[in-house]
PDB file of C-alpha atoms in Angstrom:
ATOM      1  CA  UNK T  20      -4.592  17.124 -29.586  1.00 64.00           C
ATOM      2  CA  UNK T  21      -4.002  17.925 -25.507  1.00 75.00           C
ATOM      3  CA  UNK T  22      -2.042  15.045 -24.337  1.00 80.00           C
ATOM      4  CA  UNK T  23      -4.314  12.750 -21.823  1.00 79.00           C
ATOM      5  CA  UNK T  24      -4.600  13.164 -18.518  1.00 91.00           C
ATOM      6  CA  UNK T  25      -2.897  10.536 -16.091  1.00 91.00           C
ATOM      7  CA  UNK T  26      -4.624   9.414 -12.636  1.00 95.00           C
ATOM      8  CA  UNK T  27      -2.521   7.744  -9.987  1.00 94.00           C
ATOM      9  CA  UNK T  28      -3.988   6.879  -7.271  1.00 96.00           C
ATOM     10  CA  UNK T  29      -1.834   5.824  -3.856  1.00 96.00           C
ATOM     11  CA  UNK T  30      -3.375   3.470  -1.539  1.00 96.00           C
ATOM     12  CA  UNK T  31      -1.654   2.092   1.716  1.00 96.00           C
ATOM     13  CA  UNK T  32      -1.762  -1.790   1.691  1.00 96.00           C
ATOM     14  CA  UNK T  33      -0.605  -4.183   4.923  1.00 94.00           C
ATOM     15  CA  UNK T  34       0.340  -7.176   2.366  1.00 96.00           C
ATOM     16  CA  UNK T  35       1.828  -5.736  -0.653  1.00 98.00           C
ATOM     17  CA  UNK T  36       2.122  -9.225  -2.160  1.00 98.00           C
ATOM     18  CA  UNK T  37      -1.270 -10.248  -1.200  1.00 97.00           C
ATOM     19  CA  UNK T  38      -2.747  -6.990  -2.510  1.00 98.00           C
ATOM     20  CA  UNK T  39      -0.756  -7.217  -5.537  1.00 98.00           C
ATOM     21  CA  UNK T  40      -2.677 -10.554  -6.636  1.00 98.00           C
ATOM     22  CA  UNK T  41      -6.101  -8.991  -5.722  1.00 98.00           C
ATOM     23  CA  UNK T  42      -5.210  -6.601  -8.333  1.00 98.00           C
ATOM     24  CA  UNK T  43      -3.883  -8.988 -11.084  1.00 98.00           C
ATOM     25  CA  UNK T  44      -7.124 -11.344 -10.446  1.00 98.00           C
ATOM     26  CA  UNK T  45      -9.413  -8.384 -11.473  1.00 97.00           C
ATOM     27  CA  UNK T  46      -7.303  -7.570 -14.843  1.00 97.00           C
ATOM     28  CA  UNK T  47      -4.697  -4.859 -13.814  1.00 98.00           C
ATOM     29  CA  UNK T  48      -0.821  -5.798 -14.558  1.00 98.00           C
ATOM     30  CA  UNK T  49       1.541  -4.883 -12.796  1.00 98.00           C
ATOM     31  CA  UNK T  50       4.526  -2.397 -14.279  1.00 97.00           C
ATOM     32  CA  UNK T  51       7.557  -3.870 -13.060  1.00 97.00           C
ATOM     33  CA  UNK T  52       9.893   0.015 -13.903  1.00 96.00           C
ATOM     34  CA  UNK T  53       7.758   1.529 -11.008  1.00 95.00           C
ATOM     35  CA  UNK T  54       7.429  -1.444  -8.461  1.00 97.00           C
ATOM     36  CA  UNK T  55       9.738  -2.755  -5.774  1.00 97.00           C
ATOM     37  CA  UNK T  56       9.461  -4.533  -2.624  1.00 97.00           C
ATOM     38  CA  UNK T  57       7.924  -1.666  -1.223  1.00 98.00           C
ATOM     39  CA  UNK T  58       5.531  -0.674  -4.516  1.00 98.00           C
ATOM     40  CA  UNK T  59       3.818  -2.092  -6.378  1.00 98.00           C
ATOM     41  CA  UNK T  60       2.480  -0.194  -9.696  1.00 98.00           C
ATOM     42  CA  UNK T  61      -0.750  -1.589 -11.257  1.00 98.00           C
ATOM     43  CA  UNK T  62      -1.873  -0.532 -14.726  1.00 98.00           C
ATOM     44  CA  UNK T  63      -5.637  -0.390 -14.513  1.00 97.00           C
ATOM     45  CA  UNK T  64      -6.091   1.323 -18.027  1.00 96.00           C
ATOM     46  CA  UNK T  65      -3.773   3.198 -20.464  1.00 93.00           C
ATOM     47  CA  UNK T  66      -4.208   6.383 -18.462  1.00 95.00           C
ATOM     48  CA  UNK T  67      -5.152   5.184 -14.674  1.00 96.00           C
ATOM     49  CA  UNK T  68      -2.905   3.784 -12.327  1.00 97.00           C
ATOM     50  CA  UNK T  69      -3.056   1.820  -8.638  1.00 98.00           C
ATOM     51  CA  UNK T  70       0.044   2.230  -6.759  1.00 97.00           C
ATOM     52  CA  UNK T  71       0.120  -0.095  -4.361  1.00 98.00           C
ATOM     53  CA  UNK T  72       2.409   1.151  -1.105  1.00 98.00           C
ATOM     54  CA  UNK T  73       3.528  -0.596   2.021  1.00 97.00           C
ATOM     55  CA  UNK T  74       2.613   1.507   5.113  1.00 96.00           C
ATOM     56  CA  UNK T  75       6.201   2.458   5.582  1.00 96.00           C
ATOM     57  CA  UNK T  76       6.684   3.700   1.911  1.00 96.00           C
ATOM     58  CA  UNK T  77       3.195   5.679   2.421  1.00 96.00           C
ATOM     59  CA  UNK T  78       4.208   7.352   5.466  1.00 95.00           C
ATOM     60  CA  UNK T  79       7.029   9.030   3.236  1.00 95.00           C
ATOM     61  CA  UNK T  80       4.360  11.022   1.461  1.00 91.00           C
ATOM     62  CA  UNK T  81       2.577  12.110   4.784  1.00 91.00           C
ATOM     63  CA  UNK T  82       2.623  12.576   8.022  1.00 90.00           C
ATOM     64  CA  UNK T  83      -0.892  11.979   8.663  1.00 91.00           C
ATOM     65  CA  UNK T  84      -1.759   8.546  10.568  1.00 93.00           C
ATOM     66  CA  UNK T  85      -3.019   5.736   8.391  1.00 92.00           C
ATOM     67  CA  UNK T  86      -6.949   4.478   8.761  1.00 90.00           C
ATOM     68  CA  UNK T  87      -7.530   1.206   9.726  1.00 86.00           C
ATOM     69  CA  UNK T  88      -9.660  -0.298   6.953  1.00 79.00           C
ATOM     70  CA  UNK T  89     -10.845  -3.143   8.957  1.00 79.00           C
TER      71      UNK T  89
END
């Protein structure tokens, strides 16, 4: 059996806490080994993850310039 295949995806939040909750209100939990004050990691399904970055901890993964959402 081919082992399954993982999905993370990385999304840029302005209120980590605040977007944390969103997430926990719809069903996700959050994995407390891969969040800290600047990540959190939501479990969406066995295979699928949210993680949930501050804009600082995002810019470490590119230099590109972060949309404005509203």
């Amino acid at each position: 059996m081919a082992n399954p295949k993982m999905i993370f995806v990385n999304l840029p939040v302005g209120n980590l806490a605040r977007a944390t909750a969103f997430y926990e209100a719809i069903g996700a939990t959050r994995n407390p080994q891969f969040s800290d004050d600047t990540a959190s990691c939501m479990v969406i399904a066995e295979t699928i993850f949210v993680m949930l970055l501050t804009h600082d901890k995002f810019r470490q993964f590119t230099p590109k310039k972060i949309a404005d959402a509203k």
